[in-house]
CSV table of N, CA and C in Angstrom, one decimal:
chain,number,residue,atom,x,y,z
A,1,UNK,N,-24.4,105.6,13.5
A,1,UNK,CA,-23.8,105.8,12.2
A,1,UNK,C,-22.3,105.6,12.4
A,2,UNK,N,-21.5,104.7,11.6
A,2,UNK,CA,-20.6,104.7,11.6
A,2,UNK,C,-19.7,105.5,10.3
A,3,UNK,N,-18.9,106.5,10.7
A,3,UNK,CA,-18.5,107.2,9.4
A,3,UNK,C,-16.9,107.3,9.9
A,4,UNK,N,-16.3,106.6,8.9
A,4,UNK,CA,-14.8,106.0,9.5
A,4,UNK,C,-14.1,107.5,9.0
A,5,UNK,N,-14.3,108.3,9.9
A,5,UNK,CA,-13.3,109.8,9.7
A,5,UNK,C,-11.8,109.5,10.2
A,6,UNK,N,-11.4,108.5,11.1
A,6,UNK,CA,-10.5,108.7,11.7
A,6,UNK,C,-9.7,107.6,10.6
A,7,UNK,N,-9.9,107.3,9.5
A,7,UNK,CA,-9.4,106.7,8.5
A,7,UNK,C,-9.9,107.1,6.9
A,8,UNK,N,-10.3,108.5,6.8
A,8,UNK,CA,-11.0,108.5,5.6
A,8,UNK,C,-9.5,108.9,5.1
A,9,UNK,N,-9.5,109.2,3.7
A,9,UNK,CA,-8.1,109.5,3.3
A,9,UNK,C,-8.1,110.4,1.8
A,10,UNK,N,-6.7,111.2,2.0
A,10,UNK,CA,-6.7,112.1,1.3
A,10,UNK,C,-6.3,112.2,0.1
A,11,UNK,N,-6.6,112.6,-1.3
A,11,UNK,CA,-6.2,112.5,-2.3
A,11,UNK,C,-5.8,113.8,-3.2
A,12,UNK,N,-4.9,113.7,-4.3
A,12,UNK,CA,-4.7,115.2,-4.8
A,12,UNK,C,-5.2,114.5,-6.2
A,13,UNK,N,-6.1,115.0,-7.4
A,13,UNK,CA,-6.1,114.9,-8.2
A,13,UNK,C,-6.3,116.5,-9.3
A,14,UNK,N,-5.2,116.8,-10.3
A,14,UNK,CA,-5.8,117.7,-10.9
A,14,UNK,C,-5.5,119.1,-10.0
A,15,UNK,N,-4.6,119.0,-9.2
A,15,UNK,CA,-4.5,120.2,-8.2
A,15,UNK,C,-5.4,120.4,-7.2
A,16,UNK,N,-6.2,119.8,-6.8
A,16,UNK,CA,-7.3,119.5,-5.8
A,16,UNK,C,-7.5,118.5,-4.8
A,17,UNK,N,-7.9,119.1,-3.9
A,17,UNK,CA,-7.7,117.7,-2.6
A,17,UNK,C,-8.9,117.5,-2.4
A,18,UNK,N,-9.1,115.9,-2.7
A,18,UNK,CA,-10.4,115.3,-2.1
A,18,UNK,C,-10.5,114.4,-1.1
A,19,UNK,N,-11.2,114.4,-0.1
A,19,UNK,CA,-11.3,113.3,0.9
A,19,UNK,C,-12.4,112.3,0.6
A,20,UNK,N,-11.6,110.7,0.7
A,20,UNK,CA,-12.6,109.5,0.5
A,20,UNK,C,-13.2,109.7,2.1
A,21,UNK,N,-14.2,108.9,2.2
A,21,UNK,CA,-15.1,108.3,3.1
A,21,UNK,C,-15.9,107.0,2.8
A,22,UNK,N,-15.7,106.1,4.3
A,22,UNK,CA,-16.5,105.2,4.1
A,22,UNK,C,-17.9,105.2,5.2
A,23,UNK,N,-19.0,104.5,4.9
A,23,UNK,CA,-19.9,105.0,5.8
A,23,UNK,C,-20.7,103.3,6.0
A,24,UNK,N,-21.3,102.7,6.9
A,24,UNK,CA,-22.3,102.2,6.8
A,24,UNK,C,-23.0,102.5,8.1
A,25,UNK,N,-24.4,101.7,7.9
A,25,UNK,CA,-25.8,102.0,8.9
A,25,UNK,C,-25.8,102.7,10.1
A,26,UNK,N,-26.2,103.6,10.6
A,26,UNK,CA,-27.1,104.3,9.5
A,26,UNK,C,-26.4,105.6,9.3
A,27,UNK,N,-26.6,105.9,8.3
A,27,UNK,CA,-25.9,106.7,7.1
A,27,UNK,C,-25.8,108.4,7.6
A,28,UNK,N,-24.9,109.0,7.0
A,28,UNK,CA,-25.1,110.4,7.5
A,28,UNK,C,-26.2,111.1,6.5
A,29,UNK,N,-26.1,112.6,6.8
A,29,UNK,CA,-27.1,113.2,6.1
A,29,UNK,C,-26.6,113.1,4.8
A,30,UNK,N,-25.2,113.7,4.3
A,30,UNK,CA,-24.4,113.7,3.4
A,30,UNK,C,-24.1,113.0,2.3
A,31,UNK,N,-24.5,111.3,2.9
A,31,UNK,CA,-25.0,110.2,2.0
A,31,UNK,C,-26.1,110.6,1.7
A,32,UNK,N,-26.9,110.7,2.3
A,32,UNK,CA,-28.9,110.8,2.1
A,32,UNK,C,-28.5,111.6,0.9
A,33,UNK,N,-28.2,113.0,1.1
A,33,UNK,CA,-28.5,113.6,0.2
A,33,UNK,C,-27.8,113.5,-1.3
A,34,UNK,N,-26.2,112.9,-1.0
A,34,UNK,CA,-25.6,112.9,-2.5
A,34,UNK,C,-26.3,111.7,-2.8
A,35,UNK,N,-27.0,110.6,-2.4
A,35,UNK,CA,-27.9,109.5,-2.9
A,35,UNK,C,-29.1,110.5,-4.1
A,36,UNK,N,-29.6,111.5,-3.1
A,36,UNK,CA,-30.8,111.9,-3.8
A,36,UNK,C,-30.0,113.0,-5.1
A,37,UNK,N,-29.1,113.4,-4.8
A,37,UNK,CA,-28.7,114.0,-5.9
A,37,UNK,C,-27.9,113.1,-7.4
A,38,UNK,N,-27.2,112.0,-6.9
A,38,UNK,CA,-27.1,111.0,-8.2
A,38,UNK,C,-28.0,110.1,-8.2
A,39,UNK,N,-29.4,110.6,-7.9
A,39,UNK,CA,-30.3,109.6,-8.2
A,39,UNK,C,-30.6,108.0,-8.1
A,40,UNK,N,-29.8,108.0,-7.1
A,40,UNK,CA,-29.0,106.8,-6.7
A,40,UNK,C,-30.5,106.0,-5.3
A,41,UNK,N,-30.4,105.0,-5.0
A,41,UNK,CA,-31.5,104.5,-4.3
A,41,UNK,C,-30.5,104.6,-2.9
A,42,UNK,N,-31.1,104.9,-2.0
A,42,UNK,CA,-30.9,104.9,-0.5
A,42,UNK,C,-30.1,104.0,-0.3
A,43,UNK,N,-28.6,103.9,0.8
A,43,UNK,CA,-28.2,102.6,1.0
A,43,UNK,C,-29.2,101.9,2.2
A,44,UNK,N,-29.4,100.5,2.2
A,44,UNK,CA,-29.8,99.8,3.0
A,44,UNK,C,-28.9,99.4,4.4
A,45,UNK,N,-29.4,98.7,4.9
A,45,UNK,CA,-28.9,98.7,6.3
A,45,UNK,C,-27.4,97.9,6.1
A,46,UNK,N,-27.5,96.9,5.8
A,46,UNK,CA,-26.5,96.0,5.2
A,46,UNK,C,-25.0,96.7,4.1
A,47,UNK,N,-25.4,97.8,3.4
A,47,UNK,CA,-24.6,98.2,2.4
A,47,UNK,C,-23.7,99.5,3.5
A,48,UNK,N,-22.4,98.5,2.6
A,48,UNK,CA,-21.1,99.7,2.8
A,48,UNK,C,-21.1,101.2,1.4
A,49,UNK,N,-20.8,102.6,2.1
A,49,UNK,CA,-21.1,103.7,1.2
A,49,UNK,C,-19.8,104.3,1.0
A,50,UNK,N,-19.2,104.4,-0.1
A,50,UNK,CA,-18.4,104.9,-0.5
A,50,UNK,C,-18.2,106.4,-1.2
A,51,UNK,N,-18.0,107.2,-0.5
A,51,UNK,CA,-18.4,108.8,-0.8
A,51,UNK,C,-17.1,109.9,-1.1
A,52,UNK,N,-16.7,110.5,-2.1
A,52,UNK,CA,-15.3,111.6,-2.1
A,52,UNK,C,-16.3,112.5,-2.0
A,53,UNK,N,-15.3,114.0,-1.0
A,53,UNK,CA,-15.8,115.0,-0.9
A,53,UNK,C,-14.7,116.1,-1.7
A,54,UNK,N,-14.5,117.2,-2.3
A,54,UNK,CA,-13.7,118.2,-2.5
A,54,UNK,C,-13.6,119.3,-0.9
A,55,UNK,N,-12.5,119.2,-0.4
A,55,UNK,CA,-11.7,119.1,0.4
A,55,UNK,C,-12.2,120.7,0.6
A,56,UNK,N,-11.6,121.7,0.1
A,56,UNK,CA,-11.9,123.1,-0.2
A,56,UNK,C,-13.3,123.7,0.0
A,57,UNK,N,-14.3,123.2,-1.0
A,57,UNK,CA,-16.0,123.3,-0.3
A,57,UNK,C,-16.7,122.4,0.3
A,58,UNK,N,-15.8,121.4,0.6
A,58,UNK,CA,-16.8,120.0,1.2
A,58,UNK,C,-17.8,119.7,0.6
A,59,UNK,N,-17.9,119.8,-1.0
A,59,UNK,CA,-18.7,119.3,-1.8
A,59,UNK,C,-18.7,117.9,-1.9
A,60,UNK,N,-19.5,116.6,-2.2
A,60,UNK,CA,-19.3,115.5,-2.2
A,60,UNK,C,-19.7,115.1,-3.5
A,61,UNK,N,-18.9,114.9,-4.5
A,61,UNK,CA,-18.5,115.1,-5.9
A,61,UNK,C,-18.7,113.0,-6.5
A,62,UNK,N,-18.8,111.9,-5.2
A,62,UNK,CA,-18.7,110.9,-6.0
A,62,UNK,C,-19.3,109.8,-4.9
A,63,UNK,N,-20.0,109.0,-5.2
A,63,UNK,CA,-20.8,108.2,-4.5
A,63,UNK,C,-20.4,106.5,-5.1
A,64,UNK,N,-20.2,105.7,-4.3
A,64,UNK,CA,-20.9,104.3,-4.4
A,64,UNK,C,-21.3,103.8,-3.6
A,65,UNK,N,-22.1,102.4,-3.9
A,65,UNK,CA,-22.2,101.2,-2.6
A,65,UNK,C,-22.0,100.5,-2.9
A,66,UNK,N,-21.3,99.8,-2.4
A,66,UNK,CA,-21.4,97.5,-1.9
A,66,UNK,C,-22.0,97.3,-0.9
A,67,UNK,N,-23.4,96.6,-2.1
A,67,UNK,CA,-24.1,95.9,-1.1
A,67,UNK,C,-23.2,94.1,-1.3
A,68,UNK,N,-24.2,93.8,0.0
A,68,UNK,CA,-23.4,92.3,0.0
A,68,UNK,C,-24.6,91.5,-1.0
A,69,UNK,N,-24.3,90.1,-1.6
A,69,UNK,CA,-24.3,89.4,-2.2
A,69,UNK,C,-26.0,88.5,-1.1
A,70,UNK,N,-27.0,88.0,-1.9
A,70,UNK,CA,-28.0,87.7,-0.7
A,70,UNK,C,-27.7,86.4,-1.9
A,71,UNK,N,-27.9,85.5,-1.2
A,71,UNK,CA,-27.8,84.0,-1.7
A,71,UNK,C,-29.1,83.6,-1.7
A,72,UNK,N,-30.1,84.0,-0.6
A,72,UNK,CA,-31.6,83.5,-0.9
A,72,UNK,C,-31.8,83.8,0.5
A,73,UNK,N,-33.3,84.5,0.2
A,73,UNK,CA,-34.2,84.9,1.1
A,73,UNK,C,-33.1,86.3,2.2
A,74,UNK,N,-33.0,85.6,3.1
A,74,UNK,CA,-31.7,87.1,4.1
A,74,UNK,C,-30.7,86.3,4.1
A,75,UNK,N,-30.1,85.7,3.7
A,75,UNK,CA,-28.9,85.0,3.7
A,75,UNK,C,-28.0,85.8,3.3
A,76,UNK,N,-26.8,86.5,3.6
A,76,UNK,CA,-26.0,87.2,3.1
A,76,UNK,C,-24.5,86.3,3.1
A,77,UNK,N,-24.4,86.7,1.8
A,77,UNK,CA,-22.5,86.2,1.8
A,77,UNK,C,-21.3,86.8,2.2
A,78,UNK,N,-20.8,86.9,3.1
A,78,UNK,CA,-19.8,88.0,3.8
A,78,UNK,C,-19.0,88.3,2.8
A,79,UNK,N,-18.6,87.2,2.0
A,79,UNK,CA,-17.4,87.4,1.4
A,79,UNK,C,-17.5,87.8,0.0
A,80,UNK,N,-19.0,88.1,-0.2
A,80,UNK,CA,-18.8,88.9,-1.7
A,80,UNK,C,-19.9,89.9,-1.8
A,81,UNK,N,-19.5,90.8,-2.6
A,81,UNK,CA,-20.1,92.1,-2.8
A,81,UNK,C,-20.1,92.5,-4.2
A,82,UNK,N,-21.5,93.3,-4.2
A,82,UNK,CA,-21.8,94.0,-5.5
A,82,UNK,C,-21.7,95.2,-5.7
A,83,UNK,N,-21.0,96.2,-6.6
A,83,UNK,CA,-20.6,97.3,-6.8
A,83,UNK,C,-22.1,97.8,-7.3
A,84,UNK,N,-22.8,98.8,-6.5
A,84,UNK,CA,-23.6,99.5,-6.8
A,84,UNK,C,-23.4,100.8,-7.1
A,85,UNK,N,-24.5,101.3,-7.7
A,85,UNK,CA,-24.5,103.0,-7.9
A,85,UNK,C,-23.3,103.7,-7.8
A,86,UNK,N,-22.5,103.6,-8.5
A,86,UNK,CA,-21.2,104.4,-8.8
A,86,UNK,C,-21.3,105.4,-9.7
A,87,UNK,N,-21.2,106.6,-9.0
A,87,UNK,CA,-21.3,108.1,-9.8
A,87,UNK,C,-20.6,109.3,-9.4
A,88,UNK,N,-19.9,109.4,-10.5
A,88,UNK,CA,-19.0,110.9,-10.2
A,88,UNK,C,-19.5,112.6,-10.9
A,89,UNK,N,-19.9,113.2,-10.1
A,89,UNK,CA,-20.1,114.7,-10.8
A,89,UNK,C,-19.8,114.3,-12.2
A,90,UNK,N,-21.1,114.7,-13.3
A,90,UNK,CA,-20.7,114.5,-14.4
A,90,UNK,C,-19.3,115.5,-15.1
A,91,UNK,N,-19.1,117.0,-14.2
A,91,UNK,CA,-18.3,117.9,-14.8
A,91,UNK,C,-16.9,117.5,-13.9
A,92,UNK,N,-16.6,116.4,-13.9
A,92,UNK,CA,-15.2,115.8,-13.0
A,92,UNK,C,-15.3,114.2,-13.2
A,93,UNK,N,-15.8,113.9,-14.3
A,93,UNK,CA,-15.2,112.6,-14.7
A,93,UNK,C,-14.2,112.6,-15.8
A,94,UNK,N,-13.8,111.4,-15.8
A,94,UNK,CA,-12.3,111.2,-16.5
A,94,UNK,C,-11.2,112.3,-16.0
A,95,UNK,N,-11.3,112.0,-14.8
A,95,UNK,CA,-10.2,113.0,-13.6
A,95,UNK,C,-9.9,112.0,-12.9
A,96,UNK,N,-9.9,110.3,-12.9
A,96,UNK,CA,-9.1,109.7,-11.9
A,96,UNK,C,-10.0,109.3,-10.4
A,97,UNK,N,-11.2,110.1,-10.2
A,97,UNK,CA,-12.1,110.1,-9.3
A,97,UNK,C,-12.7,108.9,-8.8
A,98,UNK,N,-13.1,108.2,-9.8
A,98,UNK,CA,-13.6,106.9,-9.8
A,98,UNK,C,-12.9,106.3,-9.5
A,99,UNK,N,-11.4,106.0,-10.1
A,99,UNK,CA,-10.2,104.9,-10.1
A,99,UNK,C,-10.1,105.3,-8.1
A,100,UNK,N,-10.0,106.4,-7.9
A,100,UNK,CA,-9.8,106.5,-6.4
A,100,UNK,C,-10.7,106.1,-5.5
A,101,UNK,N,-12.0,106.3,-6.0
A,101,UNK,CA,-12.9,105.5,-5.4
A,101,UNK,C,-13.5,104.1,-5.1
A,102,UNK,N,-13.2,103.1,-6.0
A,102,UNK,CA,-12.9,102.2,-6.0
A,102,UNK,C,-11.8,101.5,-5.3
A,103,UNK,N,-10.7,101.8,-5.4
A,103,UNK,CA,-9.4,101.7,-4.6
A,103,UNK,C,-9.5,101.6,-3.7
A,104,UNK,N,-10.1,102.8,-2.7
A,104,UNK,CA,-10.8,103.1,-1.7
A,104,UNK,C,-11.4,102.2,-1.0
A,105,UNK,N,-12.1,101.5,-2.2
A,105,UNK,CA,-13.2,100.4,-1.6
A,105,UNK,C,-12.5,99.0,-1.4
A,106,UNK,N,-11.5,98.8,-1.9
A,106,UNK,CA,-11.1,97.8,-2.4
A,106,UNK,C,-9.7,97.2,-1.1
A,107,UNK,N,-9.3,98.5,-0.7
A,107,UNK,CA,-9.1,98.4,0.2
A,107,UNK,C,-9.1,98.3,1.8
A,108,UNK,N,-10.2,99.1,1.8
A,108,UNK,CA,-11.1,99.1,2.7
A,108,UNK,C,-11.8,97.5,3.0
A,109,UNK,N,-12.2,97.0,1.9
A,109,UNK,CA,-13.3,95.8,2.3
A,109,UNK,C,-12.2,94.4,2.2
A,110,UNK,N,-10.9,94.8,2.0
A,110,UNK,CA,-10.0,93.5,2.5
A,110,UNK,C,-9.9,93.6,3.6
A,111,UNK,N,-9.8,92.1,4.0
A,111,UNK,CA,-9.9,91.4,5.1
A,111,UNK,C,-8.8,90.3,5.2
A,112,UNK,N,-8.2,90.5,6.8
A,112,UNK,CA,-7.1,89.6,6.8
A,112,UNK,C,-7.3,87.8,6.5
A,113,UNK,N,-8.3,87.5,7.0
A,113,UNK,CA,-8.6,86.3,7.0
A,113,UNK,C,-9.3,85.2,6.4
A,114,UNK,N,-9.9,85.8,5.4
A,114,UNK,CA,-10.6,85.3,4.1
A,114,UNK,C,-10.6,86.3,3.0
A,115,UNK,N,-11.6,85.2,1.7
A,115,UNK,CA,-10.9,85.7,0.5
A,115,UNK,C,-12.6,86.8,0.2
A,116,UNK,N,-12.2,87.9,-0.5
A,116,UNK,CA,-13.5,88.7,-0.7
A,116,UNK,C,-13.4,89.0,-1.9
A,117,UNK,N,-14.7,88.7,-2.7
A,117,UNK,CA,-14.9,88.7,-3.7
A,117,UNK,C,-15.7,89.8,-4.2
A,118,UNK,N,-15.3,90.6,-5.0
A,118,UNK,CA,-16.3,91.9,-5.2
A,118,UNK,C,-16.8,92.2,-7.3
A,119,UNK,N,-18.1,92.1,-7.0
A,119,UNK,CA,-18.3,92.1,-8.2
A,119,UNK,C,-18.8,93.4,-9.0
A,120,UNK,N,-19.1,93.7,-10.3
A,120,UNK,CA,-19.4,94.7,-10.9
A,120,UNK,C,-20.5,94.4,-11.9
A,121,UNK,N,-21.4,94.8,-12.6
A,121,UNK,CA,-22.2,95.1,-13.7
A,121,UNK,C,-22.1,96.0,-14.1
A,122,UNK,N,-21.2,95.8,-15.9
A,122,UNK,CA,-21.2,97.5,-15.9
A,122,UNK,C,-21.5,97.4,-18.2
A,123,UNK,N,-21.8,98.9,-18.4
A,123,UNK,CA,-21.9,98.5,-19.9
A,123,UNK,C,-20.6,98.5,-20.6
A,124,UNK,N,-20.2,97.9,-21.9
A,124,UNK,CA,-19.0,97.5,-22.2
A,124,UNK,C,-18.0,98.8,-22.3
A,125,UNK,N,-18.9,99.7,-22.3
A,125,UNK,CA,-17.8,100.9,-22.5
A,125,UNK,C,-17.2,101.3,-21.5
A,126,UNK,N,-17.3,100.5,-20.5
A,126,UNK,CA,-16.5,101.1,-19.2
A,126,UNK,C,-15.6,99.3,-18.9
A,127,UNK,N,-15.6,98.4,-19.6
A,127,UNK,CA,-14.6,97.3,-19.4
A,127,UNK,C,-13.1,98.0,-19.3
A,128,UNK,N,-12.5,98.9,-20.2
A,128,UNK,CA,-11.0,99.2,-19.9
A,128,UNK,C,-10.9,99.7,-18.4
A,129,UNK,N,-11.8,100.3,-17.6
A,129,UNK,CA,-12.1,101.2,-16.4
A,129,UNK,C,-11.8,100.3,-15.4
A,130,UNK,N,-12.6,98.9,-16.0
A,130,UNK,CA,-12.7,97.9,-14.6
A,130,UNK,C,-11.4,96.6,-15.1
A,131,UNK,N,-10.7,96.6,-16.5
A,131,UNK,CA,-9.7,96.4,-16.7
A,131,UNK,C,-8.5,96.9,-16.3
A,132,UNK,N,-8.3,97.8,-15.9
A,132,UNK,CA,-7.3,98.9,-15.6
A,132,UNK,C,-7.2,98.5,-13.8
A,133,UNK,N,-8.3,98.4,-13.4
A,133,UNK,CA,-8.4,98.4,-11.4
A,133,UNK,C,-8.2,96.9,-11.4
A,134,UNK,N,-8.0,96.0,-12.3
A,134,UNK,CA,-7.8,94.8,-11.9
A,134,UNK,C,-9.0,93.5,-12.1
A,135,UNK,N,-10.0,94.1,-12.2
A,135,UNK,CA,-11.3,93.2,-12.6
A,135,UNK,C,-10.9,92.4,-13.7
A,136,UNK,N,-11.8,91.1,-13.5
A,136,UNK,CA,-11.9,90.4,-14.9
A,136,UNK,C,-13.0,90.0,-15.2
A,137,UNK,N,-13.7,90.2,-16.8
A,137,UNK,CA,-14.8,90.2,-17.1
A,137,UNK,C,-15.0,88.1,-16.6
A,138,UNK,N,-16.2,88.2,-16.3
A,138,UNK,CA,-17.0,86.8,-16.2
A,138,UNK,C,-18.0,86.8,-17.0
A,139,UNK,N,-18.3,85.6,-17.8
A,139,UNK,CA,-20.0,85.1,-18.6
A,139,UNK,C,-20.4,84.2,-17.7
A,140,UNK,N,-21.1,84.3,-16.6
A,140,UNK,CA,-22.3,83.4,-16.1
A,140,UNK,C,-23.0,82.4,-17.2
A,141,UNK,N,-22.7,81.0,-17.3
A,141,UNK,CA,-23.5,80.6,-18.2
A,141,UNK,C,-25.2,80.2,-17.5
A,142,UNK,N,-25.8,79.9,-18.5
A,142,UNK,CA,-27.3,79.5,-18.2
A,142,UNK,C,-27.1,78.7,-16.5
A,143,UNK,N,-26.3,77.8,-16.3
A,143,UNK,CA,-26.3,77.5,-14.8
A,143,UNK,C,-25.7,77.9,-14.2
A,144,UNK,N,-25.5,78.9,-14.2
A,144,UNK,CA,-24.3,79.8,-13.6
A,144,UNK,C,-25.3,81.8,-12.9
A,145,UNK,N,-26.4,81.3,-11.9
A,145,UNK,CA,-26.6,82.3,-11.7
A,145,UNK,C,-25.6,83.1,-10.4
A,146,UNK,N,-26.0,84.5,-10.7
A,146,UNK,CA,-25.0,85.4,-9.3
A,146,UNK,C,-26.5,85.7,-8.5
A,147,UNK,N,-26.0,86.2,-7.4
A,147,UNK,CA,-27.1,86.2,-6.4
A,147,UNK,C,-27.6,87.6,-7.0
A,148,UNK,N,-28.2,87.7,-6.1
A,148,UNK,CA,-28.8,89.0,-5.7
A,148,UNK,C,-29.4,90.1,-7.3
A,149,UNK,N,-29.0,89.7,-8.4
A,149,UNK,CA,-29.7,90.2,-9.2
A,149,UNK,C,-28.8,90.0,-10.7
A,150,UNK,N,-29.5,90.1,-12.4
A,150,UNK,CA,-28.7,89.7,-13.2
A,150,UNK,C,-27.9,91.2,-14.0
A,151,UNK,N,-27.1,90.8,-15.0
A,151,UNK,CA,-26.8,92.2,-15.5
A,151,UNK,C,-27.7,92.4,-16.6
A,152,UNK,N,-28.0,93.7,-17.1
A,152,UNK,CA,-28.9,94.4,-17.9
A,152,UNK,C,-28.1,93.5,-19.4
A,153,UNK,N,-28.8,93.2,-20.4
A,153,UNK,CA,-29.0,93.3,-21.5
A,153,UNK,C,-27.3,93.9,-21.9
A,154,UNK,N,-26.4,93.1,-22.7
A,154,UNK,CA,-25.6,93.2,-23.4
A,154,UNK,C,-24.4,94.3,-21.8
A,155,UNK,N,-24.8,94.1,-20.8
A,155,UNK,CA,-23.9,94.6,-20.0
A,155,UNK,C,-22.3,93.2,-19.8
A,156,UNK,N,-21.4,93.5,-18.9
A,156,UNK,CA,-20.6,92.9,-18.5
A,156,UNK,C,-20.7,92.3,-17.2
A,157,UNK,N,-20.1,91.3,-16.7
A,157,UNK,CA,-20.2,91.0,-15.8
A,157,UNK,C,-18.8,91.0,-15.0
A,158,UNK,N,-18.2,91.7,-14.4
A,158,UNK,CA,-16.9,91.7,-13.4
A,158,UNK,C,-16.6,90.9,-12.2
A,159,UNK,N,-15.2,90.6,-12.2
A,159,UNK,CA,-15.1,90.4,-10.8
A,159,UNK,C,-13.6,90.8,-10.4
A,160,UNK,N,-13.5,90.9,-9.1
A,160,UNK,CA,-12.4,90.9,-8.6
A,160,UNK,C,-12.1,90.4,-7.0
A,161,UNK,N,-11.2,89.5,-7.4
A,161,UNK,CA,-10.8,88.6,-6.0
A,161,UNK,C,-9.9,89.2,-4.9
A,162,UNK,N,-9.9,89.4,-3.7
A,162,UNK,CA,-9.0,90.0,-3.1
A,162,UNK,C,-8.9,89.0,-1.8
A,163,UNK,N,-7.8,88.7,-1.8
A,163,UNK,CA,-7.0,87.8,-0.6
A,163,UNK,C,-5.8,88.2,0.9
């Protein structure tokens, strides 16, 4: 398990101190379980886990993953990623928790040496959210598929380039 503690980092929101974490394969307990508590699907071997905890009870209040991008069959693209299962404690959103979580990720998954491209699917009511962090909506047209899976029905499609 790799769980980058010696780089997780601290945040104050709202009078409260939360610690980000990033995690990949194989996962701690603490993933497992905030997975099974936001109803979220297991990360896979391949997916980076993005987790805030509240500092004070070591509650873990916000979960995502980037998985990478599969181009066909196991083929993976290093350089791009899909924003999965992002969830914050329903009774601690719109507190900034997400915007930190993200951030988090964003910095974390740049890389000195190439360009990484990280994408989103999300419904339109959260565009200002992924407007605000820097994303810009994309329309895939009919020959224009993304790998690894499409967005739902009247969702958005994001991206964000980081060099």
């Amino acid at each position: 398990m790799i769980t980058d503690f010696a780089h997780n980092h601290l945040v104050q929101l709202d009078k409260r101190n939360y610690r980000l974490h990033h995690e990949s394969a194989p996962f701690s307990t603490q993933v497992t379980k905030l997975c099974k508590t936001s109803k979220q699907r297991k990360p896979q071997q391949h997916d980076n886990v993005f987790w805030i905890e509240d500092v004070v009870d070591n509650n873990p209040v916000g979960l995502m993953r980037l998985v990478p991008m599969d181009l066909a069959d196991d083929d993976i693209i290093n350089d791009a990623w899909l924003v999965r299962g992002l969830w914050i404690n329903p009774s601690l959103r719109r507190n900034g928790l997400a915007t930190q979580l993200i951030n988090f990720c964003l910095t974390r998954t740049m890389t000195d040496n190439s360009t990484t491209r990280i994408y989103a699917m999300a419904k339109p009511e959260l565009d200002r959210f992924y407007q605000h962090l820097g994303f810009v909506v994309i329309n895939p047209n009919k020959n224009q598929t993304l790998p690894l899976c499409q967005p739902k029905k009247n969702w958005h499609t994001w991206l964000i380039t980081l060099s």
